[in-house]
XYZ file of N, CA and C in Angstrom:
537
model
N 60.677 -9.450 -3.393
C 60.173 -8.629 -4.469
C 59.662 -9.523 -5.592
N 58.420 -9.375 -6.009
C 57.912 -10.238 -7.066
C 58.602 -9.966 -8.395
N 58.701 -11.015 -9.178
C 59.257 -10.875 -10.518
C 58.132 -10.566 -11.482
N 58.446 -10.493 -12.767
C 57.441 -10.130 -13.764
C 56.184 -10.980 -13.636
N 56.322 -12.279 -13.661
C 55.190 -13.181 -13.494
C 55.504 -14.183 -12.405
N 55.129 -13.868 -11.182
C 55.263 -14.807 -10.079
C 54.076 -15.759 -10.204
N 54.334 -16.992 -10.604
C 53.298 -17.938 -11.020
C 52.870 -18.821 -9.853
N 51.626 -18.673 -9.433
C 51.070 -19.519 -8.394
C 50.275 -20.657 -8.991
N 50.231 -21.763 -8.263
C 49.438 -22.925 -8.666
C 48.367 -23.182 -7.623
N 47.139 -23.450 -8.063
C 46.167 -23.931 -7.095
C 46.434 -25.419 -6.884
N 45.727 -26.050 -5.970
C 46.012 -27.441 -5.616
C 45.791 -28.383 -6.800
N 44.763 -28.140 -7.598
C 44.529 -29.013 -8.757
C 45.648 -28.892 -9.773
N 46.099 -27.679 -10.035
C 47.205 -27.510 -10.990
C 48.490 -28.124 -10.456
N 48.696 -28.045 -9.165
C 49.863 -28.707 -8.594
C 49.781 -30.210 -8.858
N 48.605 -30.787 -8.692
C 48.430 -32.216 -8.966
C 48.660 -32.505 -10.446
N 48.118 -31.681 -11.337
C 48.329 -31.902 -12.773
C 49.820 -31.834 -13.103
N 50.513 -30.909 -12.493
C 51.951 -30.747 -12.710
C 52.708 -31.998 -12.255
N 52.413 -32.472 -11.055
C 53.070 -33.680 -10.525
C 52.767 -34.872 -11.422
N 51.512 -35.016 -11.842
C 51.141 -36.128 -12.707
C 51.852 -36.047 -14.059
N 52.016 -34.851 -14.579
C 52.658 -34.690 -15.888
C 54.118 -35.101 -15.864
N 54.791 -34.866 -14.756
C 56.232 -35.092 -14.715
C 56.679 -36.316 -13.917
N 55.752 -37.014 -13.286
C 56.161 -38.064 -12.348
C 56.922 -39.221 -12.985
N 56.548 -39.651 -14.179
C 57.268 -40.784 -14.780
C 57.793 -40.478 -16.181
N 57.584 -39.273 -16.636
C 58.108 -38.858 -17.933
C 57.226 -39.188 -19.115
N 56.204 -40.026 -18.922
C 55.370 -40.394 -20.066
C 54.427 -39.254 -20.448
N 54.119 -39.188 -21.722
C 53.294 -38.103 -22.242
C 51.873 -38.175 -21.688
N 51.358 -37.077 -21.161
C 49.959 -37.064 -20.712
C 49.028 -37.260 -21.905
N 48.035 -38.117 -21.746
C 47.094 -38.390 -22.837
C 45.651 -38.331 -22.380
N 45.421 -37.987 -21.132
C 44.053 -37.945 -20.620
C 43.362 -36.649 -21.046
N 42.186 -36.417 -20.526
C 41.414 -35.231 -20.865
C 42.055 -33.922 -20.427
N 43.043 -33.998 -19.552
C 43.747 -32.797 -19.080
C 45.146 -32.681 -19.682
N 45.416 -33.461 -20.715
C 46.764 -33.497 -21.309
C 47.249 -32.107 -21.711
N 46.402 -31.319 -22.341
C 46.821 -29.987 -22.784
C 47.279 -29.131 -21.604
N 46.537 -29.197 -20.498
C 46.889 -28.410 -19.310
C 48.177 -28.931 -18.667
N 48.323 -30.243 -18.601
C 49.519 -30.851 -18.001
C 50.769 -30.536 -18.818
N 50.659 -30.624 -20.133
C 51.799 -30.305 -20.999
C 52.165 -28.836 -20.851
N 51.150 -27.977 -20.782
C 51.415 -26.539 -20.594
C 52.132 -26.293 -19.272
N 51.730 -26.973 -18.210
C 52.395 -26.807 -16.920
C 53.852 -27.255 -16.991
N 54.094 -28.392 -17.641
C 55.471 -28.873 -17.782
C 56.307 -27.869 -18.567
N 55.749 -27.343 -19.634
C 56.492 -26.364 -20.442
C 56.720 -25.066 -19.672
N 55.727 -24.591 -18.966
C 55.925 -23.377 -18.150
C 57.054 -23.604 -17.157
N 57.075 -24.764 -16.532
C 58.103 -25.073 -15.539
C 59.496 -25.083 -16.165
N 59.613 -25.649 -17.357
C 60.929 -25.805 -17.978
C 61.374 -24.605 -18.814
N 60.431 -23.827 -19.337
C 60.777 -22.735 -20.246
C 60.611 -21.338 -19.659
N 59.667 -21.166 -18.741
C 59.403 -19.819 -18.223
C 60.493 -19.424 -17.222
N 60.883 -18.165 -17.229
C 61.957 -17.735 -16.328
C 61.513 -17.603 -14.875
N 60.244 -17.797 -14.603
C 59.732 -17.610 -13.245
C 59.471 -18.944 -12.577
N 59.593 -18.964 -11.278
C 59.362 -20.175 -10.488
C 57.875 -20.365 -10.241
N 57.504 -21.588 -9.904
C 56.151 -21.890 -9.441
C 56.107 -21.663 -7.933
N 54.970 -21.138 -7.476
C 54.756 -20.858 -6.056
C 53.441 -21.483 -5.628
N 53.351 -21.832 -4.370
C 52.088 -22.266 -3.784
C 51.847 -21.456 -2.518
N 50.592 -21.416 -2.118
C 50.226 -20.708 -0.900
C 50.028 -21.737 0.226
N 49.965 -21.278 1.462
C 49.774 -22.218 2.582
C 48.529 -23.095 2.445
N 47.453 -22.553 1.917
C 46.240 -23.357 1.776
C 46.425 -24.452 0.737
N 47.173 -24.184 -0.320
C 47.481 -25.234 -1.303
C 48.281 -26.344 -0.625
N 49.251 -25.976 0.177
C 50.052 -26.975 0.898
C 49.153 -27.806 1.808
N 48.230 -27.153 2.513
C 47.307 -27.871 3.400
C 46.401 -28.819 2.618
N 45.905 -28.359 1.465
C 45.053 -29.224 0.645
C 45.831 -30.444 0.158
N 47.073 -30.246 -0.226
C 47.886 -31.361 -0.716
C 48.222 -32.348 0.396
N 48.306 -31.858 1.624
C 48.576 -32.745 2.762
C 47.418 -33.711 2.999
N 46.245 -33.391 2.490
C 45.055 -34.230 2.674
C 44.834 -35.213 1.529
N 45.731 -35.233 0.552
C 45.565 -36.121 -0.593
C 45.633 -37.570 -0.118
N 44.620 -38.362 -0.477
C 44.658 -39.766 -0.056
C 45.704 -40.555 -0.856
N 46.199 -41.585 -0.253
C 47.181 -42.438 -0.917
C 48.599 -41.997 -0.604
N 49.340 -42.872 -0.002
C 50.704 -42.535 0.431
C 51.596 -42.133 -0.736
N 51.504 -42.831 -1.865
C 52.370 -42.518 -3.008
C 52.096 -41.123 -3.564
N 50.826 -40.813 -3.783
C 50.463 -39.513 -4.342
C 50.831 -38.386 -3.390
N 50.539 -38.579 -2.124
C 50.876 -37.559 -1.129
C 52.389 -37.335 -1.071
N 53.145 -38.420 -1.102
C 54.611 -38.316 -1.062
C 55.149 -37.616 -2.306
N 54.570 -37.894 -3.479
C 55.014 -37.230 -4.712
C 54.784 -35.722 -4.618
N 53.647 -35.323 -4.104
C 53.367 -33.901 -3.946
C 54.374 -33.249 -2.998
N 54.615 -33.887 -1.858
C 55.577 -33.333 -0.892
C 56.968 -33.219 -1.511
N 57.376 -34.231 -2.263
C 58.695 -34.211 -2.894
C 58.800 -33.062 -3.883
N 57.815 -32.902 -4.738
C 57.855 -31.817 -5.717
C 57.852 -30.462 -5.034
N 57.015 -30.321 -4.010
C 56.958 -29.027 -3.328
C 58.264 -28.727 -2.597
N 58.879 -29.736 -2.019
C 60.108 -29.470 -1.271
C 61.296 -29.194 -2.183
N 61.268 -29.703 -3.407
C 62.430 -29.554 -4.287
C 62.259 -28.519 -5.394
N 61.032 -28.299 -5.869
C 60.868 -27.501 -7.085
C 59.883 -26.346 -6.990
N 59.140 -26.280 -5.922
C 58.092 -25.266 -5.818
C 58.279 -24.528 -4.503
N 58.174 -23.225 -4.563
C 58.419 -22.404 -3.380
C 57.115 -21.950 -2.746
N 57.216 -21.571 -1.493
C 56.083 -21.004 -0.775
C 56.519 -19.681 -0.175
N 55.773 -18.641 -0.468
C 56.069 -17.324 0.091
C 55.390 -17.164 1.438
N 56.043 -16.486 2.369
C 55.405 -16.256 3.668
C 54.280 -15.227 3.537
N 53.268 -15.420 4.338
C 52.149 -14.472 4.360
C 52.573 -13.229 5.124
N 52.092 -12.074 4.663
C 52.448 -10.843 5.356
C 51.343 -10.370 6.289
N 50.093 -10.724 6.001
C 48.996 -10.208 6.826
C 47.861 -11.223 6.934
N 47.976 -12.189 7.843
C 46.918 -13.194 8.003
C 45.536 -12.589 8.278
N 45.487 -11.468 9.001
C 44.192 -10.839 9.287
C 43.545 -10.333 8.005
N 44.338 -9.731 7.135
C 43.822 -9.241 5.860
C 43.342 -10.389 4.986
N 44.015 -11.508 5.067
C 43.616 -12.673 4.277
C 42.232 -13.147 4.698
N 41.989 -13.155 5.991
C 40.668 -13.570 6.487
C 39.580 -12.644 5.939
N 39.812 -11.342 6.029
C 38.827 -10.368 5.524
C 38.630 -10.526 4.011
N 39.729 -10.653 3.310
C 39.647 -10.748 1.846
C 38.965 -12.045 1.416
N 39.198 -13.122 2.140
C 38.534 -14.393 1.819
C 37.020 -14.233 1.895
N 36.551 -13.583 2.932
C 35.114 -13.346 3.093
C 34.590 -12.464 1.958
N 35.321 -11.418 1.596
C 34.913 -10.551 0.480
C 34.772 -11.350 -0.809
N 35.752 -12.192 -1.105
C 35.748 -12.965 -2.350
C 34.609 -13.976 -2.393
N 34.183 -14.454 -1.231
C 33.088 -15.417 -1.179
C 31.762 -14.816 -1.648
N 31.661 -13.509 -1.661
C 30.449 -12.875 -2.193
C 30.283 -13.187 -3.679
N 31.369 -13.376 -4.403
C 31.326 -13.661 -5.843
C 31.525 -15.147 -6.156
N 32.042 -15.901 -5.205
C 32.314 -17.333 -5.392
C 31.834 -18.053 -4.130
N 30.481 -18.081 -3.928
C 29.919 -18.561 -2.671
C 29.944 -20.089 -2.536
N 29.704 -20.508 -1.319
C 29.575 -21.928 -1.017
C 30.757 -22.445 -0.222
N 30.476 -23.345 0.682
C 31.515 -23.929 1.516
C 32.586 -24.620 0.676
N 32.148 -25.249 -0.414
C 33.095 -25.949 -1.289
C 34.056 -24.993 -1.999
N 33.768 -23.695 -2.002
C 34.611 -22.697 -2.667
C 35.435 -21.852 -1.690
N 35.288 -22.125 -0.400
C 35.974 -21.303 0.602
C 37.496 -21.329 0.421
N 38.062 -22.509 0.165
C 39.517 -22.577 -0.008
C 39.973 -21.896 -1.294
N 39.141 -21.925 -2.340
C 39.475 -21.182 -3.560
C 39.672 -19.705 -3.216
N 38.728 -19.169 -2.457
C 38.791 -17.750 -2.086
C 40.001 -17.475 -1.202
N 40.292 -18.382 -0.292
C 41.459 -18.214 0.582
C 42.754 -18.271 -0.239
N 42.835 -19.174 -1.191
C 44.044 -19.272 -2.027
C 44.252 -17.979 -2.803
N 43.183 -17.418 -3.342
C 43.317 -16.149 -4.065
C 43.715 -15.028 -3.106
N 43.129 -14.984 -1.920
C 43.512 -13.960 -0.930
C 44.990 -14.107 -0.555
N 45.460 -15.340 -0.407
C 46.876 -15.573 -0.108
C 47.756 -15.181 -1.295
N 47.292 -15.451 -2.499
C 48.053 -15.053 -3.697
C 48.196 -13.532 -3.745
N 47.122 -12.823 -3.432
C 47.193 -11.356 -3.395
C 48.167 -10.900 -2.311
N 48.060 -11.493 -1.138
C 48.910 -11.114 -0.006
C 50.392 -11.328 -0.314
N 50.707 -12.406 -1.006
C 52.109 -12.735 -1.294
C 52.584 -12.149 -2.623
N 51.726 -11.361 -3.240
C 52.044 -10.636 -4.476
C 52.362 -11.529 -5.661
N 51.638 -12.641 -5.751
C 51.722 -13.427 -6.972
C 51.050 -12.624 -8.074
N 51.575 -12.681 -9.265
C 50.955 -11.940 -10.362
C 50.030 -12.816 -11.188
N 50.250 -14.137 -11.136
C 49.450 -15.096 -11.895
C 49.080 -16.239 -10.963
N 47.855 -16.703 -11.073
C 47.437 -17.911 -10.368
C 46.818 -18.841 -11.405
N 47.453 -20.000 -11.577
C 46.971 -20.974 -12.553
C 45.951 -21.906 -11.900
N 44.856 -22.082 -12.601
C 43.775 -22.940 -12.137
C 43.041 -23.483 -13.357
N 42.398 -24.618 -13.192
C 41.547 -25.133 -14.261
C 40.093 -25.171 -13.799
N 39.819 -24.453 -12.721
C 38.473 -24.351 -12.161
C 37.776 -23.186 -12.863
N 37.016 -23.513 -13.893
C 36.412 -22.470 -14.737
C 35.478 -21.520 -13.973
N 34.612 -22.004 -13.074
C 33.794 -21.049 -12.321
C 34.636 -20.104 -11.459
N 35.670 -20.625 -10.830
C 36.586 -19.803 -10.039
C 37.202 -18.709 -10.899
N 37.723 -19.093 -12.055
C 38.354 -18.121 -12.953
C 37.358 -17.065 -13.404
N 36.201 -17.505 -13.842
C 35.189 -16.593 -14.387
C 34.633 -15.651 -13.313
N 34.345 -16.194 -12.138
C 33.705 -15.388 -11.088
C 34.652 -14.395 -10.432
N 35.915 -14.778 -10.253
C 36.793 -13.947 -9.436
C 37.771 -13.073 -10.217
N 38.011 -13.354 -11.492
C 38.952 -12.520 -12.243
C 38.587 -11.038 -12.217
N 37.300 -10.685 -12.328
C 36.976 -9.249 -12.297
C 37.235 -8.571 -10.946
N 37.526 -9.345 -9.915
C 37.628 -8.793 -8.571
C 39.028 -8.867 -7.975
N 40.022 -9.081 -8.824
C 41.392 -9.185 -8.330
C 42.379 -8.658 -9.371
N 43.523 -8.220 -8.888
C 44.598 -7.809 -9.794
C 45.462 -8.999 -10.202
N 45.304 -10.138 -9.511
C 46.035 -11.350 -9.876
C 45.425 -11.882 -11.172
N 46.269 -12.232 -12.122
C 45.779 -12.804 -13.372
C 45.403 -14.256 -13.109
N 44.109 -14.563 -13.211
C 43.614 -15.922 -13.042
C 43.458 -16.536 -14.425
N 44.116 -17.654 -14.661
C 44.060 -18.244 -15.992
C 44.371 -19.732 -15.952
N 43.989 -20.406 -17.016
C 44.304 -21.821 -17.184
C 45.762 -21.960 -17.619
N 46.391 -23.084 -17.287
C 47.792 -23.289 -17.690
C 48.023 -23.159 -19.191
N 47.169 -23.746 -20.011
C 47.389 -23.698 -21.465
C 47.291 -22.270 -21.991
N 46.361 -21.495 -21.470
C 46.246 -20.099 -21.901
C 47.454 -19.294 -21.446
N 47.928 -19.554 -20.234
C 49.108 -18.844 -19.755
C 50.326 -19.207 -20.588
N 50.502 -20.487 -20.881
C 51.624 -20.910 -21.718
C 51.594 -20.157 -23.047
N 50.435 -20.075 -23.664
C 50.306 -19.344 -24.923
C 50.641 -17.872 -24.778
N 50.292 -17.280 -23.638
C 50.557 -15.848 -23.431
C 52.042 -15.548 -23.285
N 52.834 -16.555 -22.957
C 54.281 -16.333 -22.809
C 54.958 -16.079 -24.150
N 54.321 -16.527 -25.229
C 54.824 -16.307 -26.591
C 56.285 -16.740 -26.745
N 56.614 -17.862 -26.177
C 57.962 -18.409 -26.331
C 58.060 -18.986 -27.736
N 59.051 -18.572 -28.507
C 59.136 -19.042 -29.900
C 59.393 -20.546 -29.972
N 58.731 -21.190 -30.909
C 58.971 -22.617 -31.133
C 60.445 -22.850 -31.415
N 60.965 -23.909 -30.843
C 62.375 -24.227 -31.019
C 63.282 -23.586 -29.989
N 62.706 -22.754 -29.107
C 63.510 -22.123 -28.058
C 64.079 -23.203 -27.136
N 65.214 -22.917 -26.580
C 65.818 -23.846 -25.619
C 65.162 -23.661 -24.260
N 64.876 -24.769 -23.574
C 64.328 -24.628 -22.223
C 65.373 -24.034 -21.281
N 64.915 -23.360 -20.257
C 65.820 -22.801 -19.269
C 66.305 -23.879 -18.303
N 65.502 -24.921 -18.142
C 65.825 -26.031 -17.262
C 65.725 -27.315 -18.057
N 66.677 -28.190 -17.882
C 66.661 -29.495 -18.539
C 66.643 -30.594 -17.488
N 65.931 -31.680 -17.778
C 65.959 -32.802 -16.844
C 67.367 -33.402 -16.772
N 67.699 -33.962 -15.622
C 68.981 -34.655 -15.473
C 69.028 -35.843 -16.428
N 70.203 -36.271 -16.757
C 70.381 -37.350 -17.727
C 69.730 -38.664 -17.280
N 69.544 -38.883 -15.983
C 68.909 -40.118 -15.527
C 67.400 -39.968 -15.307
N 66.857 -38.804 -15.607
C 65.431 -38.563 -15.492
C 64.739 -39.135 -16.732
N 63.655 -39.904 -16.571
C 62.968 -40.473 -17.739
C 62.452 -39.415 -18.711
N 62.255 -38.208 -18.244
C 61.762 -37.120 -19.094
C 62.763 -36.756 -20.186
N 64.040 -36.979 -19.941
C 65.066 -36.590 -20.905
C 64.936 -37.368 -22.220
N 64.359 -38.569 -22.164
C 64.190 -39.388 -23.368
C 62.881 -39.100 -24.092
N 62.081 -38.203 -23.555
C 60.787 -37.845 -24.138
C 60.895 -36.543 -24.917
N 59.978 -36.354 -25.847
C 59.971 -35.114 -26.631
C 58.678 -34.317 -26.456
N 57.680 -34.890 -25.823
C 56.360 -34.246 -25.751
C 56.405 -32.883 -25.074
N 57.318 -32.660 -24.168
C 57.373 -31.413 -23.415
C 58.176 -30.334 -24.155
N 58.920 -30.754 -25.159
C 59.745 -29.772 -25.906
C 58.864 -28.870 -26.764
N 59.309 -27.674 -26.931
C 58.579 -26.686 -27.719
C 59.427 -26.360 -28.905
């Protein structure tokens, strides 16, 4: 049974999440705002992060043994995957969604959204602006960027996180993720 906000991550957001938390240092690149929002959602939001089978498949193709291993570790320990209920419906829905988000390079985006619908995710986080803009009008899943979703949670400043890093985690000595 889905919770209030069953939060899905697309493959890019999963990578941003792993990068944000891998060594505890504050993100400072051009995606810092999105990475910090993902870290805060993970630690403060009462809902778990979920991925779909296509996200898992995309992450399995990540080049570089270290990066691929980090993704597998995070997914196996902190991120859940819901089973698909209707693979046939996903195929049909993927084709339907491609009418609004065409191109071979967008096929997996459409499949991820079809899987999110099938598994009853209520939110799918992505930083792919064309994907968000083109497909939001055609789905009941809330498609949004991590920073916008974090803001929508309206967690009061100074609130205690629901999850804290272990005392030996480098993140515990950092303050950038605290709200």
